CSV table of C-alpha atoms in Angstrom, one decimal:
chain,number,residue,atom,x,y,z
A,1,UNK,CA,-44.4,41.3,-73.9
A,2,UNK,CA,-46.9,38.0,-72.5
A,3,UNK,CA,-45.4,36.8,-76.1
A,4,UNK,CA,-42.1,37.0,-74.9
A,5,UNK,CA,-43.2,35.7,-71.3
A,6,UNK,CA,-45.2,31.9,-72.8
A,7,UNK,CA,-41.7,31.2,-73.9
A,8,UNK,CA,-40.6,30.4,-70.0
A,9,UNK,CA,-40.9,26.9,-71.1
A,10,UNK,CA,-39.3,26.6,-74.4
A,11,UNK,CA,-36.5,28.5,-72.8
A,12,UNK,CA,-36.3,25.7,-70.0
A,13,UNK,CA,-35.7,23.1,-72.3
A,14,UNK,CA,-33.0,25.1,-74.0
A,15,UNK,CA,-31.3,25.6,-70.6
A,16,UNK,CA,-31.8,21.6,-69.7
A,17,UNK,CA,-30.0,21.1,-73.0
A,18,UNK,CA,-26.9,22.7,-72.5
A,19,UNK,CA,-26.3,22.2,-69.3
A,20,UNK,CA,-28.1,19.0,-68.6
A,21,UNK,CA,-27.5,17.0,-71.7
A,22,UNK,CA,-31.4,16.6,-72.2
A,23,UNK,CA,-32.4,17.2,-76.4
A,24,UNK,CA,-34.6,19.7,-77.2
A,25,UNK,CA,-34.8,20.7,-80.9
A,26,UNK,CA,-34.1,25.0,-81.9
A,27,UNK,CA,-37.0,26.7,-80.8
A,28,UNK,CA,-35.7,29.3,-83.8
A,29,UNK,CA,-35.1,28.1,-87.1
A,30,UNK,CA,-34.5,30.1,-90.3
A,31,UNK,CA,-35.3,28.4,-93.4
A,32,UNK,CA,-33.5,29.6,-96.7
A,33,UNK,CA,-36.0,29.1,-99.2
A,34,UNK,CA,-33.3,29.2,-101.9
A,35,UNK,CA,-30.2,31.7,-103.0
A,36,UNK,CA,-31.6,32.8,-106.2
A,37,UNK,CA,-32.2,36.6,-105.9
A,38,UNK,CA,-32.6,39.4,-108.4
A,39,UNK,CA,-30.4,42.2,-107.0
A,40,UNK,CA,-26.9,41.9,-107.4
A,41,UNK,CA,-25.9,43.4,-104.1
A,42,UNK,CA,-22.3,44.4,-102.9
A,43,UNK,CA,-22.6,43.1,-99.8
A,44,UNK,CA,-23.9,40.1,-100.4
A,45,UNK,CA,-23.1,36.6,-103.8
A,46,UNK,CA,-25.4,34.1,-102.6
A,47,UNK,CA,-27.0,34.7,-105.9
A,48,UNK,CA,-24.0,33.0,-107.4
A,49,UNK,CA,-24.3,29.7,-104.9
A,50,UNK,CA,-26.9,27.0,-106.7
A,51,UNK,CA,-28.7,23.8,-105.1
A,52,UNK,CA,-31.5,22.1,-105.5
A,53,UNK,CA,-34.5,23.5,-103.3
A,54,UNK,CA,-36.5,22.0,-101.3
A,55,UNK,CA,-40.3,21.6,-102.5
A,56,UNK,CA,-43.2,23.1,-101.4
A,57,UNK,CA,-44.2,19.1,-100.2
A,58,UNK,CA,-40.6,18.6,-99.0
A,59,UNK,CA,-40.4,21.7,-96.6
A,60,UNK,CA,-44.3,20.3,-95.3
A,61,UNK,CA,-42.5,17.0,-94.6
A,62,UNK,CA,-40.2,19.2,-92.2
A,63,UNK,CA,-42.6,21.4,-90.5
A,64,UNK,CA,-44.7,18.1,-90.2
A,65,UNK,CA,-42.3,16.4,-88.6
A,66,UNK,CA,-40.7,18.9,-86.1
A,67,UNK,CA,-44.3,19.8,-84.5
A,68,UNK,CA,-44.9,22.9,-82.2
A,69,UNK,CA,-41.4,23.5,-81.2
A,70,UNK,CA,-40.5,25.9,-82.8
A,71,UNK,CA,-41.6,29.5,-81.9
A,72,UNK,CA,-39.5,31.8,-84.2
A,73,UNK,CA,-39.0,30.9,-88.2
A,74,UNK,CA,-37.1,33.3,-90.8
A,75,UNK,CA,-38.0,32.3,-94.6
A,76,UNK,CA,-34.9,33.9,-96.1
A,77,UNK,CA,-33.5,33.5,-99.3
A,78,UNK,CA,-31.7,34.7,-101.6
A,79,UNK,CA,-34.9,36.6,-102.2
A,80,UNK,CA,-37.8,34.5,-101.2
A,81,UNK,CA,-40.4,35.5,-102.8
A,82,UNK,CA,-38.9,34.2,-106.0
A,83,UNK,CA,-40.6,31.0,-104.4
A,84,UNK,CA,-44.3,31.6,-105.9
A,85,UNK,CA,-44.9,28.9,-103.8
A,86,UNK,CA,-43.7,30.3,-100.4
A,87,UNK,CA,-46.9,31.3,-99.1
A,88,UNK,CA,-47.6,27.3,-99.0
A,89,UNK,CA,-44.7,26.7,-97.1
A,90,UNK,CA,-45.0,28.9,-95.1
A,91,UNK,CA,-48.5,28.5,-94.3
A,92,UNK,CA,-47.1,24.3,-94.3
A,93,UNK,CA,-45.1,25.9,-91.6
A,94,UNK,CA,-48.0,27.3,-89.6
A,95,UNK,CA,-50.5,24.3,-89.2
A,96,UNK,CA,-47.3,22.2,-88.2
A,97,UNK,CA,-45.1,24.9,-86.0
A,98,UNK,CA,-47.7,27.5,-84.9
A,99,UNK,CA,-45.2,29.9,-83.8
A,100,UNK,CA,-45.4,33.1,-82.6
A,101,UNK,CA,-43.3,34.9,-84.9
A,102,UNK,CA,-42.5,34.7,-88.8
A,103,UNK,CA,-40.3,37.2,-90.2
A,104,UNK,CA,-39.4,37.6,-94.0
A,105,UNK,CA,-36.9,39.5,-95.7
A,106,UNK,CA,-36.9,41.0,-99.1
A,107,UNK,CA,-35.9,43.3,-101.5
A,108,UNK,CA,-39.0,44.6,-102.8
A,109,UNK,CA,-38.0,44.0,-106.9
A,110,UNK,CA,-41.0,41.8,-107.3
A,111,UNK,CA,-44.0,44.4,-106.2
A,112,UNK,CA,-47.4,42.8,-106.5
A,113,UNK,CA,-46.3,39.6,-106.5
A,114,UNK,CA,-45.0,40.3,-103.4
A,115,UNK,CA,-47.5,42.3,-102.0
A,116,UNK,CA,-50.2,39.1,-102.8
A,117,UNK,CA,-48.0,37.2,-100.9
A,118,UNK,CA,-47.9,39.1,-97.8
A,119,UNK,CA,-50.9,39.0,-98.3
A,120,UNK,CA,-52.2,35.2,-98.6
A,121,UNK,CA,-49.5,34.6,-95.2
A,122,UNK,CA,-51.1,36.5,-92.9
A,123,UNK,CA,-54.5,35.1,-93.6
A,124,UNK,CA,-52.7,31.9,-93.7
A,125,UNK,CA,-51.0,32.8,-90.4
A,126,UNK,CA,-53.7,34.8,-88.2
A,127,UNK,CA,-51.8,33.9,-84.4
A,128,UNK,CA,-48.6,34.5,-85.4
A,129,UNK,CA,-46.9,38.0,-85.9
A,130,UNK,CA,-46.3,38.0,-89.1
A,131,UNK,CA,-43.0,40.5,-89.9
A,132,UNK,CA,-41.9,41.5,-93.9
A,133,UNK,CA,-38.9,43.7,-94.0
A,134,UNK,CA,-37.9,45.3,-96.9
A,135,UNK,CA,-34.3,45.9,-97.2
A,136,UNK,CA,-33.1,49.9,-97.7
A,137,UNK,CA,-29.6,50.3,-97.7
A,138,UNK,CA,-29.9,53.9,-99.0
A,139,UNK,CA,-32.0,56.6,-100.5
A,140,UNK,CA,-32.7,57.0,-104.4
A,141,UNK,CA,-30.0,55.7,-106.7
A,142,UNK,CA,-27.3,55.4,-104.2
A,143,UNK,CA,-29.6,52.4,-102.6
A,144,UNK,CA,-29.4,51.4,-107.0
A,145,UNK,CA,-25.6,51.5,-106.8
A,146,UNK,CA,-25.1,49.7,-103.7
A,147,UNK,CA,-28.6,46.8,-104.5
A,148,UNK,CA,-26.1,46.8,-108.4
A,149,UNK,CA,-30.2,47.0,-109.8
A,150,UNK,CA,-31.0,50.6,-111.4
A,151,UNK,CA,-34.0,51.3,-110.5
A,152,UNK,CA,-34.5,49.3,-107.2
A,153,UNK,CA,-35.1,52.2,-105.0
A,154,UNK,CA,-38.3,52.9,-107.3
A,155,UNK,CA,-39.6,49.6,-106.9
A,156,UNK,CA,-39.0,48.6,-103.6
A,157,UNK,CA,-40.6,51.3,-102.2
A,158,UNK,CA,-44.0,51.1,-104.9
A,159,UNK,CA,-43.8,47.6,-103.0
A,160,UNK,CA,-43.6,49.2,-100.1
A,161,UNK,CA,-46.8,51.7,-100.3
A,162,UNK,CA,-48.3,48.5,-102.1
A,163,UNK,CA,-47.7,46.7,-98.6
A,164,UNK,CA,-48.6,49.8,-96.2
A,165,UNK,CA,-52.1,48.9,-98.1
A,166,UNK,CA,-52.9,45.8,-96.5
A,167,UNK,CA,-55.0,45.7,-93.4
A,168,UNK,CA,-54.0,42.5,-91.4
A,169,UNK,CA,-53.8,43.5,-87.9
A,170,UNK,CA,-51.2,40.8,-87.2
A,171,UNK,CA,-48.7,42.2,-89.9
A,172,UNK,CA,-45.5,44.0,-88.9
A,173,UNK,CA,-43.5,46.1,-91.9
A,174,UNK,CA,-40.1,46.6,-91.3
A,175,UNK,CA,-37.5,48.5,-93.4
A,176,UNK,CA,-33.7,46.6,-93.1
A,177,UNK,CA,-30.6,48.4,-93.7
A,178,UNK,CA,-27.6,46.3,-93.8
A,179,UNK,CA,-24.4,49.2,-92.5
A,180,UNK,CA,-22.1,48.7,-94.8
A,181,UNK,CA,-18.1,50.4,-95.6
A,182,UNK,CA,-20.9,51.7,-98.2
A,183,UNK,CA,-23.1,53.6,-96.3
A,184,UNK,CA,-22.2,53.6,-92.5
A,185,UNK,CA,-21.0,57.6,-93.2
A,186,UNK,CA,-24.6,58.3,-93.8
A,187,UNK,CA,-26.2,56.1,-91.5
A,188,UNK,CA,-28.2,59.4,-89.5
A,189,UNK,CA,-29.4,60.4,-93.2
A,190,UNK,CA,-30.3,57.3,-94.8
A,191,UNK,CA,-32.3,56.4,-91.4
A,192,UNK,CA,-34.1,60.0,-91.4
A,193,UNK,CA,-34.9,59.5,-94.9
A,194,UNK,CA,-36.1,56.2,-94.0
A,195,UNK,CA,-38.4,56.8,-91.1
A,196,UNK,CA,-40.1,59.4,-93.4
A,197,UNK,CA,-42.1,56.1,-94.9
A,198,UNK,CA,-43.4,55.4,-91.6
A,199,UNK,CA,-41.7,51.6,-91.2
A,200,UNK,CA,-43.6,49.7,-88.0
A,201,UNK,CA,-39.7,49.7,-87.0
A,202,UNK,CA,-36.4,50.2,-88.2
A,203,UNK,CA,-33.6,47.6,-87.7
A,204,UNK,CA,-30.7,47.2,-88.7
A,205,UNK,CA,-27.6,44.7,-89.4
A,206,UNK,CA,-23.9,45.1,-90.1
A,207,UNK,CA,-22.4,43.6,-93.2
A,208,UNK,CA,-20.8,40.5,-92.2
A,209,UNK,CA,-18.2,38.7,-93.6
A,210,UNK,CA,-20.4,34.9,-93.4
A,211,UNK,CA,-20.1,31.8,-95.5
A,212,UNK,CA,-23.6,31.2,-96.2
A,213,UNK,CA,-23.2,34.4,-98.0
A,214,UNK,CA,-20.0,33.9,-99.5
A,215,UNK,CA,-18.8,36.8,-98.3
A,216,UNK,CA,-15.6,35.3,-96.9
A,217,UNK,CA,-12.5,37.7,-98.4
A,218,UNK,CA,-15.2,40.6,-99.4
A,219,UNK,CA,-14.5,44.2,-97.8
A,220,UNK,CA,-17.6,45.3,-96.5
A,221,UNK,CA,-17.6,45.8,-93.0
A,222,UNK,CA,-16.7,48.9,-91.3
A,223,UNK,CA,-14.3,49.4,-88.6
A,224,UNK,CA,-15.4,48.7,-84.9
A,225,UNK,CA,-15.0,52.7,-84.7
A,226,UNK,CA,-17.5,53.5,-87.7
A,227,UNK,CA,-19.4,51.1,-86.3
A,228,UNK,CA,-19.8,51.3,-82.5
A,229,UNK,CA,-20.6,55.6,-83.9
A,230,UNK,CA,-23.8,54.2,-86.4
A,231,UNK,CA,-24.7,52.7,-83.0
A,232,UNK,CA,-24.7,55.1,-80.5
A,233,UNK,CA,-26.8,57.1,-84.1
A,234,UNK,CA,-29.1,54.0,-83.8
A,235,UNK,CA,-29.6,54.3,-80.6
A,236,UNK,CA,-30.8,58.0,-79.7
A,237,UNK,CA,-34.5,56.7,-80.0
A,238,UNK,CA,-35.2,61.2,-81.1
A,239,UNK,CA,-34.9,60.6,-84.3
A,240,UNK,CA,-38.0,58.2,-84.6
A,241,UNK,CA,-41.6,57.2,-83.2
A,242,UNK,CA,-42.1,55.5,-80.2
A,243,UNK,CA,-42.9,51.6,-81.0
A,244,UNK,CA,-46.2,49.7,-80.2
A,245,UNK,CA,-47.1,46.6,-79.7
A,246,UNK,CA,-44.9,43.6,-80.6
A,247,UNK,CA,-42.7,46.5,-82.5
A,248,UNK,CA,-42.4,47.9,-79.1
A,249,UNK,CA,-41.0,44.5,-77.8
A,250,UNK,CA,-38.5,44.1,-80.8
A,251,UNK,CA,-37.6,47.7,-80.3
A,252,UNK,CA,-36.6,46.7,-76.7
A,253,UNK,CA,-34.4,43.3,-78.0
A,254,UNK,CA,-32.8,45.4,-80.3
A,255,UNK,CA,-31.7,48.6,-78.5
A,256,UNK,CA,-29.9,45.6,-76.6
A,257,UNK,CA,-29.0,44.1,-80.0
A,258,UNK,CA,-27.2,46.7,-81.1
A,259,UNK,CA,-24.8,47.4,-77.8
A,260,UNK,CA,-23.7,43.3,-77.7
A,261,UNK,CA,-23.1,43.7,-81.7
A,262,UNK,CA,-21.0,46.1,-81.2
A,263,UNK,CA,-18.9,45.3,-78.2
A,264,UNK,CA,-18.4,42.2,-80.4
A,265,UNK,CA,-17.5,43.8,-83.3
A,266,UNK,CA,-14.9,45.6,-81.1
A,267,UNK,CA,-13.7,42.8,-78.8
A,268,UNK,CA,-14.1,39.8,-81.3
A,269,UNK,CA,-15.0,37.5,-78.4
A,270,UNK,CA,-18.2,36.1,-77.5
A,271,UNK,CA,-20.1,39.1,-75.3
A,272,UNK,CA,-23.2,36.5,-73.9
A,273,UNK,CA,-22.8,32.6,-74.7
A,274,UNK,CA,-23.9,31.3,-77.9
A,275,UNK,CA,-27.1,29.3,-78.1
A,276,UNK,CA,-26.7,28.1,-82.1
A,277,UNK,CA,-26.8,24.7,-82.2
A,278,UNK,CA,-28.9,24.6,-79.1
A,279,UNK,CA,-31.9,27.0,-79.3
A,280,UNK,CA,-31.0,28.1,-83.5
A,281,UNK,CA,-30.6,26.5,-86.2
A,282,UNK,CA,-30.6,27.2,-90.2
A,283,UNK,CA,-32.3,25.4,-92.9
A,284,UNK,CA,-30.5,25.3,-96.2
A,285,UNK,CA,-32.4,25.1,-99.1
A,286,UNK,CA,-30.6,22.4,-100.2
A,287,UNK,CA,-32.2,20.5,-96.8
A,288,UNK,CA,-28.6,20.8,-95.4
A,289,UNK,CA,-28.3,21.6,-91.0
A,290,UNK,CA,-26.1,24.3,-89.8
A,291,UNK,CA,-25.5,25.7,-86.5
A,292,UNK,CA,-25.7,29.3,-88.2
A,293,UNK,CA,-25.0,30.8,-91.0
A,294,UNK,CA,-22.2,32.4,-90.5
A,295,UNK,CA,-20.3,29.6,-90.2
A,296,UNK,CA,-22.4,27.7,-92.1
A,297,UNK,CA,-20.5,23.9,-91.4
A,298,UNK,CA,-23.3,21.2,-92.3
A,299,UNK,CA,-24.1,18.8,-90.0
A,300,UNK,CA,-26.8,16.2,-91.9
A,301,UNK,CA,-29.0,16.7,-94.4
A,302,UNK,CA,-32.9,16.1,-94.1
A,303,UNK,CA,-33.3,14.5,-97.5
A,304,UNK,CA,-30.9,11.9,-96.2
A,305,UNK,CA,-33.7,11.6,-92.8
A,306,UNK,CA,-36.8,11.7,-93.5
A,307,UNK,CA,-37.1,14.9,-93.4
A,308,UNK,CA,-36.6,14.6,-89.3
A,309,UNK,CA,-34.4,17.1,-87.7
A,310,UNK,CA,-33.7,15.0,-84.7
A,311,UNK,CA,-30.8,12.6,-85.6
A,312,UNK,CA,-29.0,15.2,-87.3
A,313,UNK,CA,-29.7,17.6,-84.2
A,314,UNK,CA,-28.9,14.7,-81.6
A,315,UNK,CA,-26.2,13.8,-83.6
A,316,UNK,CA,-22.5,13.4,-83.5
A,317,UNK,CA,-21.3,16.1,-85.8
A,318,UNK,CA,-24.1,18.9,-84.3
A,319,UNK,CA,-22.6,17.6,-80.7
A,320,UNK,CA,-18.8,18.6,-82.1
A,321,UNK,CA,-20.0,21.6,-83.2
A,322,UNK,CA,-21.4,22.8,-80.8
A,323,UNK,CA,-18.3,22.2,-78.5
A,324,UNK,CA,-17.0,24.4,-80.7
A,325,UNK,CA,-18.8,26.9,-80.0
A,326,UNK,CA,-19.3,26.4,-75.9
A,327,UNK,CA,-15.4,26.9,-76.3
A,328,UNK,CA,-15.8,30.0,-77.9
A,329,UNK,CA,-14.3,29.2,-80.7
A,330,UNK,CA,-15.5,31.6,-83.4
A,331,UNK,CA,-18.2,35.2,-82.4
A,332,UNK,CA,-20.0,36.8,-84.5
A,333,UNK,CA,-23.5,39.5,-84.4
A,334,UNK,CA,-25.7,37.4,-86.5
A,335,UNK,CA,-29.1,38.9,-85.6
A,336,UNK,CA,-31.2,35.9,-86.1
A,337,UNK,CA,-28.7,33.8,-83.3
A,338,UNK,CA,-28.2,37.2,-81.3
A,339,UNK,CA,-31.7,37.7,-80.0
A,340,UNK,CA,-32.2,33.8,-80.0
A,341,UNK,CA,-28.8,34.2,-76.8
A,342,UNK,CA,-30.2,37.4,-75.5
A,343,UNK,CA,-33.8,35.1,-74.2
A,344,UNK,CA,-31.5,33.0,-72.9
A,345,UNK,CA,-29.0,35.7,-71.3
A,346,UNK,CA,-30.3,35.9,-67.8
A,347,UNK,CA,-28.8,39.6,-67.6
A,348,UNK,CA,-29.9,40.6,-71.2
A,349,UNK,CA,-33.2,40.1,-70.3
A,350,UNK,CA,-33.2,42.1,-67.7
A,351,UNK,CA,-31.9,44.8,-70.0
A,352,UNK,CA,-34.5,44.6,-72.6
A,353,UNK,CA,-37.2,44.5,-69.4
A,354,UNK,CA,-35.4,47.2,-68.6
A,355,UNK,CA,-36.0,48.8,-72.0
A,356,UNK,CA,-39.5,48.0,-72.6
A,357,UNK,CA,-40.4,49.7,-69.2
A,358,UNK,CA,-38.8,53.2,-70.4
A,359,UNK,CA,-40.3,52.6,-73.8
A,360,UNK,CA,-44.2,52.1,-71.8
A,361,UNK,CA,-44.0,54.8,-69.8
A,362,UNK,CA,-42.2,57.4,-72.4
A,363,UNK,CA,-45.7,56.3,-74.5
A,364,UNK,CA,-47.6,57.4,-71.5
A,365,UNK,CA,-45.8,60.4,-71.0
A,366,UNK,CA,-45.0,59.6,-67.3
A,367,UNK,CA,-41.3,59.1,-68.9
């Protein structure tokens, strides 16, 4: 929790940006390093997209100009580990930005390449918590069906066992499930089976219609009632061991996120203010800048600004999009933005502190 409290100056700058107009760079950024993917998921079409990807040097130049304003960095895809230079990209980000946390999702299909890259990344970023999220949406052949690759389950679980041999104190290994109409009715069984793999944490996110994923016209989301039932199950902590350390903090935020996500899906509105475009943003593989990946509306390209985010983030297009977000013309349960929103929402912070304290008491046997 001390790491979260260290964010107070960053949070103050974001409040000043939103309410007083004092410019500030986002403290949470998603960096999509590729659209390429070796999965063919029923919930995602990102692999169909193409882009002129940033080189290692271009990413390094971007991070050098960002400096230490970023506290949370996510490196996504596509499948980010298809880029063999991913450890070099992340190391460049760490050298310039020193983020508190780095998160990288993977489908686990590349086996030893993923394990070796994660070991290099954790070693290169000793003062950051490095979270690796293995994507598993079902068990056995049912997972293969959703992910569109025969043998996916066997390859991914072999990668998982390799990751668990790593002995890096700053490495957190999580399993991530996309809750869709294809697995929502089996979530209790799926969760129970995945917890047998003993992850540091188990996380889920609802399948969404996102411009980034090219799923705007795809019938992939569970109904609000189905998702509410899934959330009720996820909030039942009796099914999983009590997390400790950094995972305990993220677990407290996650419980708040699940409740918010269910309410957003049901009511189709921003339940708490969205700070996408202020505190969080997204860089596409070709350097396009978005406020978030749900709308994925470019507000500029880093190649046109010498890799400096400032002219884009404080430019006219960004201001126009922020006005739309402030007017609540959009609403989504997208997790990356939601966690930032919760940190900037005093009511959510109080709820999270209560969740964390409750978990601490239970772990110490006093609850």
